[in-house]
């Protein structure tokens, strides 16, 4: 089902308003085929010949403006499937148009195998610091930053929590509160494209000091309406890089070891400081990996009264 539009950002806007596309998304994200934390993407044409393809990322509640780990996975897929030719040993750039702009998956191969991917994102910046938010557990202050999507970021310790599986239920509930408290505020406005407005997620983090000369933090991103990112969140890591750079804690070339709530790791680096329409921004890179888990065929029985399915959260 082709989705019309002059750009990937246009196609996302059309997809949001298209009941057929929304039904497809719902089928993929709802039980019994999917689940409340399902995530994926639809391959669409690039904006122009400068990119290899475009993608519309989706989740249980709608369509994302960006996804760093999704872009890393697409880089692996594009090279391993042969869609983008790559040397057996070396680095191949897979250029992808996403709703927030043009990004790159820099795919590293060794002996014909993909061994790592660097995600180079759009410029990222701090929107505002020290925003007060009232939650059911007490007041907090958050920093809003843009990394292809808007994130509210704050330490879990503000509410006596930590980024651990044992605290996840509280982190989900309170993350939703923070997101919806800020989502329609002036702090959630993109300066030049209202299609990118809104708080996409809340990033809870633990500051773990340094490890092997790298700044070390652990995070969990509660995005959409209570969905949990199992990875350290690629675009969210870019938002954190912007915050840490603005705080003077992460100079150009320095690395952040960013762990997830399940123990996986990204390494984030500020490649450069740049100007983004008059705003001080960083050019972020997030290094990680993705692995093929299988090929899936989803079926719909026309007699099934539960289609497109249900979500129990």
PDB file of N, CA, C and O in Angstrom, residues 125-202:
ATOM      1  N   UNK A 125      20.145  19.141  20.457  1.00  0.00           N
ATOM      2  CA  UNK A 125      20.387  20.282  21.339  1.00  0.00           C
ATOM      3  C   UNK A 125      19.487  20.225  22.570  1.00  0.00           C
ATOM      4  O   UNK A 125      18.487  19.505  22.613  1.00  0.00           O
ATOM      5  N   UNK A 126      19.873  21.036  23.563  1.00  0.00           N
ATOM      6  CA  UNK A 126      19.070  21.196  24.764  1.00  0.00           C
ATOM      7  C   UNK A 126      18.014  22.264  24.501  1.00  0.00           C
ATOM      8  O   UNK A 126      18.320  23.350  24.024  1.00  0.00           O
ATOM      9  N   UNK A 127      16.768  21.946  24.819  1.00  0.00           N
ATOM     10  CA  UNK A 127      15.672  22.898  24.653  1.00  0.00           C
ATOM     11  C   UNK A 127      15.535  23.775  25.890  1.00  0.00           C
ATOM     12  O   UNK A 127      15.489  25.008  25.809  1.00  0.00           O
ATOM     13  N   UNK A 128      15.492  23.149  27.062  1.00  0.00           N
ATOM     14  CA  UNK A 128      15.313  23.906  28.305  1.00  0.00           C
ATOM     15  C   UNK A 128      15.770  23.020  29.469  1.00  0.00           C
ATOM     16  O   UNK A 128      15.676  21.792  29.406  1.00  0.00           O
ATOM     17  N   UNK A 129      16.270  23.653  30.514  1.00  0.00           N
ATOM     18  CA  UNK A 129      16.694  22.919  31.703  1.00  0.00           C
ATOM     19  C   UNK A 129      15.812  23.293  32.905  1.00  0.00           C
ATOM     20  O   UNK A 129      15.139  24.325  32.909  1.00  0.00           O
ATOM     21  N   UNK A 130      15.833  22.433  33.895  1.00  0.00           N
ATOM     22  CA  UNK A 130      15.196  22.703  35.194  1.00  0.00           C
ATOM     23  C   UNK A 130      13.712  23.056  35.071  1.00  0.00           C
ATOM     24  O   UNK A 130      13.235  24.022  35.664  1.00  0.00           O
ATOM     25  N   UNK A 131      12.979  22.243  34.311  1.00  0.00           N
ATOM     26  CA  UNK A 131      11.535  22.437  34.186  1.00  0.00           C
ATOM     27  C   UNK A 131      10.846  21.715  35.343  1.00  0.00           C
ATOM     28  O   UNK A 131      11.018  20.504  35.502  1.00  0.00           O
ATOM     29  N   UNK A 132      10.055  22.416  36.163  1.00  0.00           N
ATOM     30  CA  UNK A 132       9.372  21.735  37.256  1.00  0.00           C
ATOM     31  C   UNK A 132       8.185  20.920  36.751  1.00  0.00           C
ATOM     32  O   UNK A 132       7.429  21.360  35.899  1.00  0.00           O
ATOM     33  N   UNK A 133       8.057  19.706  37.280  1.00  0.00           N
ATOM     34  CA  UNK A 133       6.937  18.830  36.940  1.00  0.00           C
ATOM     35  C   UNK A 133       6.412  18.219  38.239  1.00  0.00           C
ATOM     36  O   UNK A 133       7.181  17.738  39.065  1.00  0.00           O
ATOM     37  N   UNK A 134       5.105  18.238  38.395  1.00  0.00           N
ATOM     38  CA  UNK A 134       4.478  17.607  39.546  1.00  0.00           C
ATOM     39  C   UNK A 134       4.069  16.187  39.177  1.00  0.00           C
ATOM     40  O   UNK A 134       3.390  15.967  38.180  1.00  0.00           O
ATOM     41  N   UNK A 135       4.503  15.224  39.979  1.00  0.00           N
ATOM     42  CA  UNK A 135       4.124  13.828  39.754  1.00  0.00           C
ATOM     43  C   UNK A 135       3.368  13.318  40.975  1.00  0.00           C
ATOM     44  O   UNK A 135       3.351  13.947  42.041  1.00  0.00           O
ATOM     45  N   UNK A 136       2.781  12.140  40.851  1.00  0.00           N
ATOM     46  CA  UNK A 136       2.047  11.543  41.962  1.00  0.00           C
ATOM     47  C   UNK A 136       2.966  11.137  43.102  1.00  0.00           C
ATOM     48  O   UNK A 136       2.497  10.854  44.216  1.00  0.00           O
ATOM     49  N   UNK A 137       4.270  11.128  42.841  1.00  0.00           N
ATOM     50  CA  UNK A 137       5.241  10.750  43.869  1.00  0.00           C
ATOM     51  C   UNK A 137       6.000  11.955  44.413  1.00  0.00           C
ATOM     52  O   UNK A 137       6.837  11.815  45.290  1.00  0.00           O
ATOM     53  N   UNK A 138       5.701  13.134  43.856  1.00  0.00           N
ATOM     54  CA  UNK A 138       6.365  14.339  44.323  1.00  0.00           C
ATOM     55  C   UNK A 138       6.888  15.165  43.164  1.00  0.00           C
ATOM     56  O   UNK A 138       6.846  14.746  42.000  1.00  0.00           O
ATOM     57  N   UNK A 139       7.401  16.371  43.456  1.00  0.00           N
ATOM     58  CA  UNK A 139       7.903  17.247  42.391  1.00  0.00           C
ATOM     59  C   UNK A 139       9.269  16.794  41.883  1.00  0.00           C
ATOM     60  O   UNK A 139      10.080  16.249  42.631  1.00  0.00           O
ATOM     61  N   UNK A 140       9.510  17.044  40.589  1.00  0.00           N
ATOM     62  CA  UNK A 140      10.809  16.782  39.972  1.00  0.00           C
ATOM     63  C   UNK A 140      11.148  17.953  39.065  1.00  0.00           C
ATOM     64  O   UNK A 140      10.306  18.798  38.756  1.00  0.00           O
ATOM     65  N   UNK A 141      12.405  18.010  38.635  1.00  0.00           N
ATOM     66  CA  UNK A 141      12.797  18.940  37.582  1.00  0.00           C
ATOM     67  C   UNK A 141      13.395  18.141  36.436  1.00  0.00           C
ATOM     68  O   UNK A 141      14.132  17.172  36.665  1.00  0.00           O
ATOM     69  N   UNK A 142      13.054  18.524  35.221  1.00  0.00           N
ATOM     70  CA  UNK A 142      13.489  17.788  34.028  1.00  0.00           C
ATOM     71  C   UNK A 142      14.191  18.717  33.068  1.00  0.00           C
ATOM     72  O   UNK A 142      13.963  19.937  33.061  1.00  0.00           O
ATOM     73  N   UNK A 143      15.038  18.134  32.242  1.00  0.00           N
ATOM     74  CA  UNK A 143      15.648  18.831  31.111  1.00  0.00           C
ATOM     75  C   UNK A 143      15.033  18.277  29.843  1.00  0.00           C
ATOM     76  O   UNK A 143      14.923  17.058  29.680  1.00  0.00           O
ATOM     77  N   UNK A 144      14.616  19.162  28.937  1.00  0.00           N
ATOM     78  CA  UNK A 144      14.077  18.739  27.646  1.00  0.00           C
ATOM     79  C   UNK A 144      15.161  18.909  26.598  1.00  0.00           C
ATOM     80  O   UNK A 144      15.800  19.968  26.505  1.00  0.00           O
ATOM     81  N   UNK A 145      15.398  17.859  25.820  1.00  0.00           N
ATOM     82  CA  UNK A 145      16.420  17.903  24.777  1.00  0.00           C
ATOM     83  C   UNK A 145      15.893  17.218  23.519  1.00  0.00           C
ATOM     84  O   UNK A 145      15.037  16.325  23.591  1.00  0.00           O
ATOM     85  N   UNK A 146      16.442  17.636  22.384  1.00  0.00           N
ATOM     86  CA  UNK A 146      16.030  17.109  21.075  1.00  0.00           C
ATOM     87  C   UNK A 146      17.151  16.260  20.493  1.00  0.00           C
ATOM     88  O   UNK A 146      18.306  16.694  20.424  1.00  0.00           O
ATOM     89  N   UNK A 147      16.800  15.041  20.077  1.00  0.00           N
ATOM     90  CA  UNK A 147      17.758  14.161  19.412  1.00  0.00           C
ATOM     91  C   UNK A 147      17.127  13.470  18.216  1.00  0.00           C
ATOM     92  O   UNK A 147      17.334  12.284  17.984  1.00  0.00           O
ATOM     93  N   UNK A 148      16.309  14.239  17.460  1.00  0.00           N
ATOM     94  CA  UNK A 148      15.477  13.670  16.405  1.00  0.00           C
ATOM     95  C   UNK A 148      14.050  13.496  16.890  1.00  0.00           C
ATOM     96  O   UNK A 148      13.118  13.317  16.111  1.00  0.00           O
ATOM     97  N   UNK A 149      13.885  13.530  18.192  1.00  0.00           N
ATOM     98  CA  UNK A 149      12.601  13.553  18.896  1.00  0.00           C
ATOM     99  C   UNK A 149      12.849  14.289  20.201  1.00  0.00           C
ATOM    100  O   UNK A 149      13.982  14.398  20.670  1.00  0.00           O
ATOM    101  N   UNK A 150      11.774  14.798  20.796  1.00  0.00           N
ATOM    102  CA  UNK A 150      11.886  15.531  22.054  1.00  0.00           C
ATOM    103  C   UNK A 150      11.821  14.562  23.231  1.00  0.00           C
ATOM    104  O   UNK A 150      10.921  13.712  23.299  1.00  0.00           O
ATOM    105  N   UNK A 151      12.750  14.728  24.173  1.00  0.00           N
ATOM    106  CA  UNK A 151      12.788  13.886  25.362  1.00  0.00           C
ATOM    107  C   UNK A 151      12.854  14.744  26.616  1.00  0.00           C
ATOM    108  O   UNK A 151      13.576  15.750  26.651  1.00  0.00           O
ATOM    109  N   UNK A 152      12.137  14.327  27.643  1.00  0.00           N
ATOM    110  CA  UNK A 152      12.331  14.852  28.986  1.00  0.00           C
ATOM    111  C   UNK A 152      13.299  13.924  29.701  1.00  0.00           C
ATOM    112  O   UNK A 152      13.058  12.716  29.775  1.00  0.00           O
ATOM    113  N   UNK A 153      14.406  14.450  30.207  1.00  0.00           N
ATOM    114  CA  UNK A 153      15.407  13.604  30.843  1.00  0.00           C
ATOM    115  C   UNK A 153      15.599  14.038  32.294  1.00  0.00           C
ATOM    116  O   UNK A 153      15.629  15.230  32.590  1.00  0.00           O
ATOM    117  N   UNK A 154      15.736  13.053  33.177  1.00  0.00           N
ATOM    118  CA  UNK A 154      15.926  13.359  34.592  1.00  0.00           C
ATOM    119  C   UNK A 154      16.443  12.126  35.328  1.00  0.00           C
ATOM    120  O   UNK A 154      16.188  10.992  34.911  1.00  0.00           O
ATOM    121  N   UNK A 155      17.191  12.348  36.422  1.00  0.00           N
ATOM    122  CA  UNK A 155      17.711  11.202  37.177  1.00  0.00           C
ATOM    123  C   UNK A 155      16.609  10.478  37.933  1.00  0.00           C
ATOM    124  O   UNK A 155      15.746  11.110  38.565  1.00  0.00           O
ATOM    125  N   UNK A 156      16.648   9.168  37.906  1.00  0.00           N
ATOM    126  CA  UNK A 156      15.661   8.377  38.631  1.00  0.00           C
ATOM    127  C   UNK A 156      15.757   8.623  40.137  1.00  0.00           C
ATOM    128  O   UNK A 156      14.763   8.507  40.862  1.00  0.00           O
ATOM    129  N   UNK A 157      16.961   8.982  40.604  1.00  0.00           N
ATOM    130  CA  UNK A 157      17.165   9.201  42.039  1.00  0.00           C
ATOM    131  C   UNK A 157      16.338  10.358  42.577  1.00  0.00           C
ATOM    132  O   UNK A 157      16.117  10.446  43.800  1.00  0.00           O
ATOM    133  N   UNK A 158      15.865  11.260  41.694  1.00  0.00           N
ATOM    134  CA  UNK A 158      15.015  12.345  42.176  1.00  0.00           C
ATOM    135  C   UNK A 158      13.786  11.832  42.905  1.00  0.00           C
ATOM    136  O   UNK A 158      13.245  12.497  43.788  1.00  0.00           O
ATOM    137  N   UNK A 159      13.326  10.650  42.522  1.00  0.00           N
ATOM    138  CA  UNK A 159      12.138  10.074  43.143  1.00  0.00           C
ATOM    139  C   UNK A 159      12.477   8.807  43.931  1.00  0.00           C
ATOM    140  O   UNK A 159      11.614   7.966  44.197  1.00  0.00           O
ATOM    141  N   UNK A 160      13.754   8.676  44.298  1.00  0.00           N
ATOM    142  CA  UNK A 160      14.159   7.531  45.106  1.00  0.00           C
ATOM    143  C   UNK A 160      14.168   6.221  44.350  1.00  0.00           C
ATOM    144  O   UNK A 160      14.088   5.150  44.962  1.00  0.00           O
ATOM    145  N   UNK A 161      14.286   6.281  43.035  1.00  0.00           N
ATOM    146  CA  UNK A 161      14.276   5.086  42.197  1.00  0.00           C
ATOM    147  C   UNK A 161      15.637   4.871  41.563  1.00  0.00           C
ATOM    148  O   UNK A 161      16.522   5.728  41.638  1.00  0.00           O
ATOM    149  N   UNK A 162      15.792   3.731  40.912  1.00  0.00           N
ATOM    150  CA  UNK A 162      16.983   3.456  40.108  1.00  0.00           C
ATOM    151  C   UNK A 162      16.545   2.763  38.832  1.00  0.00           C
ATOM    152  O   UNK A 162      15.444   2.205  38.759  1.00  0.00           O
ATOM    153  N   UNK A 163      17.408   2.810  37.837  1.00  0.00           N
ATOM    154  CA  UNK A 163      17.073   2.200  36.546  1.00  0.00           C
ATOM    155  C   UNK A 163      17.389   0.715  36.622  1.00  0.00           C
ATOM    156  O   UNK A 163      18.447   0.234  36.194  1.00  0.00           O
ATOM    157  N   UNK A 164      16.450  -0.020  37.203  1.00  0.00           N
ATOM    158  CA  UNK A 164      16.582  -1.463  37.378  1.00  0.00           C
ATOM    159  C   UNK A 164      15.234  -2.104  37.075  1.00  0.00           C
ATOM    160  O   UNK A 164      14.186  -1.460  37.195  1.00  0.00           O
ATOM    161  N   UNK A 165      15.220  -3.366  36.688  1.00  0.00           N
ATOM    162  CA  UNK A 165      13.944  -4.034  36.418  1.00  0.00           C
ATOM    163  C   UNK A 165      12.986  -3.995  37.600  1.00  0.00           C
ATOM    164  O   UNK A 165      11.767  -3.947  37.415  1.00  0.00           O
ATOM    165  N   UNK A 166      13.511  -3.999  38.828  1.00  0.00           N
ATOM    166  CA  UNK A 166      12.655  -3.984  40.011  1.00  0.00           C
ATOM    167  C   UNK A 166      11.835  -2.693  40.114  1.00  0.00           C
ATOM    168  O   UNK A 166      10.754  -2.685  40.709  1.00  0.00           O
ATOM    169  N   UNK A 167      12.348  -1.610  39.565  1.00  0.00           N
ATOM    170  CA  UNK A 167      11.663  -0.309  39.621  1.00  0.00           C
ATOM    171  C   UNK A 167      10.868  -0.009  38.355  1.00  0.00           C
ATOM    172  O   UNK A 167      10.297   1.088  38.235  1.00  0.00           O
ATOM    173  N   UNK A 168      10.833  -0.941  37.410  1.00  0.00           N
ATOM    174  CA  UNK A 168      10.298  -0.614  36.092  1.00  0.00           C
ATOM    175  C   UNK A 168       8.839  -0.167  36.137  1.00  0.00           C
ATOM    176  O   UNK A 168       8.463   0.789  35.443  1.00  0.00           O
ATOM    177  N   UNK A 169       8.006  -0.810  36.919  1.00  0.00           N
ATOM    178  CA  UNK A 169       6.590  -0.423  36.951  1.00  0.00           C
ATOM    179  C   UNK A 169       6.439   1.038  37.372  1.00  0.00           C
ATOM    180  O   UNK A 169       5.644   1.790  36.784  1.00  0.00           O
ATOM    181  N   UNK A 170       7.201   1.461  38.391  1.00  0.00           N
ATOM    182  CA  UNK A 170       7.145   2.856  38.820  1.00  0.00           C
ATOM    183  C   UNK A 170       7.707   3.786  37.763  1.00  0.00           C
ATOM    184  O   UNK A 170       7.167   4.878  37.523  1.00  0.00           O
ATOM    185  N   UNK A 171       8.802   3.381  37.119  1.00  0.00           N
ATOM    186  CA  UNK A 171       9.408   4.219  36.080  1.00  0.00           C
ATOM    187  C   UNK A 171       8.455   4.409  34.899  1.00  0.00           C
ATOM    188  O   UNK A 171       8.394   5.499  34.307  1.00  0.00           O
ATOM    189  N   UNK A 172       7.706   3.368  34.543  1.00  0.00           N
ATOM    190  CA  UNK A 172       6.723   3.490  33.462  1.00  0.00           C
ATOM    191  C   UNK A 172       5.626   4.470  33.856  1.00  0.00           C
ATOM    192  O   UNK A 172       5.307   5.411  33.120  1.00  0.00           O
ATOM    193  N   UNK A 173       5.042   4.255  35.027  1.00  0.00           N
ATOM    194  CA  UNK A 173       3.924   5.100  35.446  1.00  0.00           C
ATOM    195  C   UNK A 173       4.335   6.560  35.578  1.00  0.00           C
ATOM    196  O   UNK A 173       3.648   7.474  35.086  1.00  0.00           O
ATOM    197  N   UNK A 174       5.477   6.812  36.215  1.00  0.00           N
ATOM    198  CA  UNK A 174       5.926   8.182  36.418  1.00  0.00           C
ATOM    199  C   UNK A 174       6.461   8.788  35.126  1.00  0.00           C
ATOM    200  O   UNK A 174       6.326   9.993  34.896  1.00  0.00           O
ATOM    201  N   UNK A 175       7.059   7.956  34.272  1.00  0.00           N
ATOM    202  CA  UNK A 175       7.503   8.448  32.964  1.00  0.00           C
ATOM    203  C   UNK A 175       6.344   8.940  32.122  1.00  0.00           C
ATOM    204  O   UNK A 175       6.443   9.959  31.428  1.00  0.00           O
ATOM    205  N   UNK A 176       5.234   8.241  32.181  1.00  0.00           N
ATOM    206  CA  UNK A 176       4.023   8.699  31.476  1.00  0.00           C
ATOM    207  C   UNK A 176       3.544  10.037  32.047  1.00  0.00           C
ATOM    208  O   UNK A 176       3.147  10.936  31.304  1.00  0.00           O
ATOM    209  N   UNK A 177       3.582  10.164  33.377  1.00  0.00           N
ATOM    210  CA  UNK A 177       3.148  11.421  33.992  1.00  0.00           C
ATOM    211  C   UNK A 177       4.000  12.593  33.522  1.00  0.00           C
ATOM    212  O   UNK A 177       3.477  13.671  33.193  1.00  0.00           O
ATOM    213  N   UNK A 178       5.316  12.401  33.503  1.00  0.00           N
ATOM    214  CA  UNK A 178       6.219  13.476  33.080  1.00  0.00           C
ATOM    215  C   UNK A 178       5.978  13.825  31.615  1.00  0.00           C
ATOM    216  O   UNK A 178       5.883  15.003  31.245  1.00  0.00           O
ATOM    217  N   UNK A 179       5.880  12.810  30.769  1.00  0.00           N
ATOM    218  CA  UNK A 179       5.646  13.063  29.343  1.00  0.00           C
ATOM    219  C   UNK A 179       4.382  13.870  29.121  1.00  0.00           C
ATOM    220  O   UNK A 179       4.396  14.895  28.424  1.00  0.00           O
ATOM    221  N   UNK A 180       3.269  13.428  29.695  1.00  0.00           N
ATOM    222  CA  UNK A 180       1.997  14.089  29.397  1.00  0.00           C
ATOM    223  C   UNK A 180       1.889  15.450  30.077  1.00  0.00           C
ATOM    224  O   UNK A 180       1.165  16.327  29.595  1.00  0.00           O
ATOM    225  N   UNK A 181       2.650  15.665  31.152  1.00  0.00           N
ATOM    226  CA  UNK A 181       2.667  16.990  31.769  1.00  0.00           C
ATOM    227  C   UNK A 181       3.344  18.016  30.867  1.00  0.00           C
ATOM    228  O   UNK A 181       2.997  19.208  30.893  1.00  0.00           O
ATOM    229  N   UNK A 182       4.318  17.574  30.061  1.00  0.00           N
ATOM    230  CA  UNK A 182       5.101  18.490  29.233  1.00  0.00           C
ATOM    231  C   UNK A 182       4.726  18.453  27.760  1.00  0.00           C
ATOM    232  O   UNK A 182       5.131  19.339  26.993  1.00  0.00           O
ATOM    233  N   UNK A 183       3.964  17.456  27.339  1.00  0.00           N
ATOM    234  CA  UNK A 183       3.757  17.208  25.914  1.00  0.00           C
ATOM    235  C   UNK A 183       3.166  18.394  25.157  1.00  0.00           C
ATOM    236  O   UNK A 183       3.543  18.657  24.014  1.00  0.00           O
ATOM    237  N   UNK A 184       2.239  19.106  25.763  1.00  0.00           N
ATOM    238  CA  UNK A 184       1.590  20.234  25.086  1.00  0.00           C
ATOM    239  C   UNK A 184       2.125  21.584  25.546  1.00  0.00           C
ATOM    240  O   UNK A 184       1.524  22.623  25.260  1.00  0.00           O
ATOM    241  N   UNK A 185       3.248  21.581  26.233  1.00  0.00           N
ATOM    242  CA  UNK A 185       3.808  22.826  26.750  1.00  0.00           C
ATOM    243  C   UNK A 185       4.671  23.509  25.696  1.00  0.00           C
ATOM    244  O   UNK A 185       5.009  22.929  24.658  1.00  0.00           O
ATOM    245  N   UNK A 186       5.063  24.736  25.995  1.00  0.00           N
ATOM    246  CA  UNK A 186       5.945  25.473  25.089  1.00  0.00           C
ATOM    247  C   UNK A 186       7.301  24.789  24.944  1.00  0.00           C
ATOM    248  O   UNK A 186       8.007  24.994  23.952  1.00  0.00           O
ATOM    249  N   UNK A 187       7.667  23.967  25.937  1.00  0.00           N
ATOM    250  CA  UNK A 187       8.970  23.300  25.905  1.00  0.00           C
ATOM    251  C   UNK A 187       9.007  22.136  24.924  1.00  0.00           C
ATOM    252  O   UNK A 187      10.082  21.578  24.675  1.00  0.00           O
ATOM    253  N   UNK A 188       7.853  21.743  24.390  1.00  0.00           N
ATOM    254  CA  UNK A 188       7.789  20.601  23.484  1.00  0.00           C
ATOM    255  C   UNK A 188       7.634  21.035  22.027  1.00  0.00           C
ATOM    256  O   UNK A 188       7.283  20.222  21.173  1.00  0.00           O
ATOM    257  N   UNK A 189       7.897  22.299  21.737  1.00  0.00           N
ATOM    258  CA  UNK A 189       7.737  22.815  20.383  1.00  0.00           C
ATOM    259  C   UNK A 189       9.053  22.737  19.613  1.00  0.00           C
ATOM    260  O   UNK A 189      10.089  23.223  20.087  1.00  0.00           O
ATOM    261  N   UNK A 190       9.009  22.137  18.431  1.00  0.00           N
ATOM    262  CA  UNK A 190      10.175  22.187  17.550  1.00  0.00           C
ATOM    263  C   UNK A 190      10.248  23.567  16.919  1.00  0.00           C
ATOM    264  O   UNK A 190       9.215  24.128  16.524  1.00  0.00           O
ATOM    265  N   UNK A 191      11.439  24.149  16.789  1.00  0.00           N
ATOM    266  CA  UNK A 191      11.525  25.539  16.330  1.00  0.00           C
ATOM    267  C   UNK A 191      11.138  25.778  14.884  1.00  0.00           C
ATOM    268  O   UNK A 191      10.816  26.911  14.519  1.00  0.00           O
ATOM    269  N   UNK A 192      11.154  24.758  14.035  1.00  0.00           N
ATOM    270  CA  UNK A 192      10.895  25.012  12.616  1.00  0.00           C
ATOM    271  C   UNK A 192       9.928  24.036  11.958  1.00  0.00           C
ATOM    272  O   UNK A 192       9.536  24.261  10.816  1.00  0.00           O
ATOM    273  N   UNK A 193       9.529  22.959  12.632  1.00  0.00           N
ATOM    274  CA  UNK A 193       8.669  21.958  12.007  1.00  0.00           C
ATOM    275  C   UNK A 193       7.695  21.426  13.051  1.00  0.00           C
ATOM    276  O   UNK A 193       8.073  20.620  13.909  1.00  0.00           O
ATOM    277  N   UNK A 194       6.448  21.869  12.998  1.00  0.00           N
ATOM    278  CA  UNK A 194       5.494  21.457  14.030  1.00  0.00           C
ATOM    279  C   UNK A 194       5.138  19.977  13.951  1.00  0.00           C
ATOM    280  O   UNK A 194       4.516  19.432  14.873  1.00  0.00           O
ATOM    281  N   UNK A 195       5.530  19.288  12.869  1.00  0.00           N
ATOM    282  CA  UNK A 195       5.326  17.842  12.795  1.00  0.00           C
ATOM    283  C   UNK A 195       6.217  17.112  13.800  1.00  0.00           C
ATOM    284  O   UNK A 195       5.982  15.933  14.098  1.00  0.00           O
ATOM    285  N   UNK A 196       7.231  17.802  14.320  1.00  0.00           N
ATOM    286  CA  UNK A 196       8.160  17.213  15.282  1.00  0.00           C
ATOM    287  C   UNK A 196       7.863  17.659  16.712  1.00  0.00           C
ATOM    288  O   UNK A 196       8.644  17.388  17.623  1.00  0.00           O
ATOM    289  N   UNK A 197       6.739  18.344  16.912  1.00  0.00           N
ATOM    290  CA  UNK A 197       6.351  18.794  18.253  1.00  0.00           C
ATOM    291  C   UNK A 197       5.995  17.612  19.148  1.00  0.00           C
ATOM    292  O   UNK A 197       5.606  16.536  18.679  1.00  0.00           O
ATOM    293  N   UNK A 198       6.044  17.863  20.452  1.00  0.00           N
ATOM    294  CA  UNK A 198       5.580  16.883  21.428  1.00  0.00           C
ATOM    295  C   UNK A 198       6.722  16.158  22.105  1.00  0.00           C
ATOM    296  O   UNK A 198       7.785  15.937  21.509  1.00  0.00           O
ATOM    297  N   UNK A 199       6.523  15.794  23.352  1.00  0.00           N
ATOM    298  CA  UNK A 199       7.499  14.980  24.078  1.00  0.00           C
ATOM    299  C   UNK A 199       7.300  13.531  23.678  1.00  0.00           C
ATOM    300  O   UNK A 199       6.249  12.947  23.929  1.00  0.00           O
ATOM    301  N   UNK A 200       8.305  12.958  23.052  1.00  0.00           N
ATOM    302  CA  UNK A 200       8.209  11.572  22.600  1.00  0.00           C
ATOM    303  C   UNK A 200       8.368  10.603  23.765  1.00  0.00           C
ATOM    304  O   UNK A 200       7.708   9.562  23.821  1.00  0.00           O
ATOM    305  N   UNK A 201       9.259  10.939  24.693  1.00  0.00           N
ATOM    306  CA  UNK A 201       9.482  10.016  25.786  1.00  0.00           C
ATOM    307  C   UNK A 201      10.155  10.673  26.973  1.00  0.00           C
ATOM    308  O   UNK A 201      10.640  11.797  26.899  1.00  0.00           O
ATOM    309  N   UNK A 202      10.162   9.939  28.078  1.00  0.00           N
ATOM    310  CA  UNK A 202      10.859  10.339  29.293  1.00  0.00           C
ATOM    311  C   UNK A 202      12.057   9.422  29.472  1.00  0.00           C
ATOM    312  O   UNK A 202      11.917   8.196  29.430  1.00  0.00           O
TER     313      UNK A 202
END
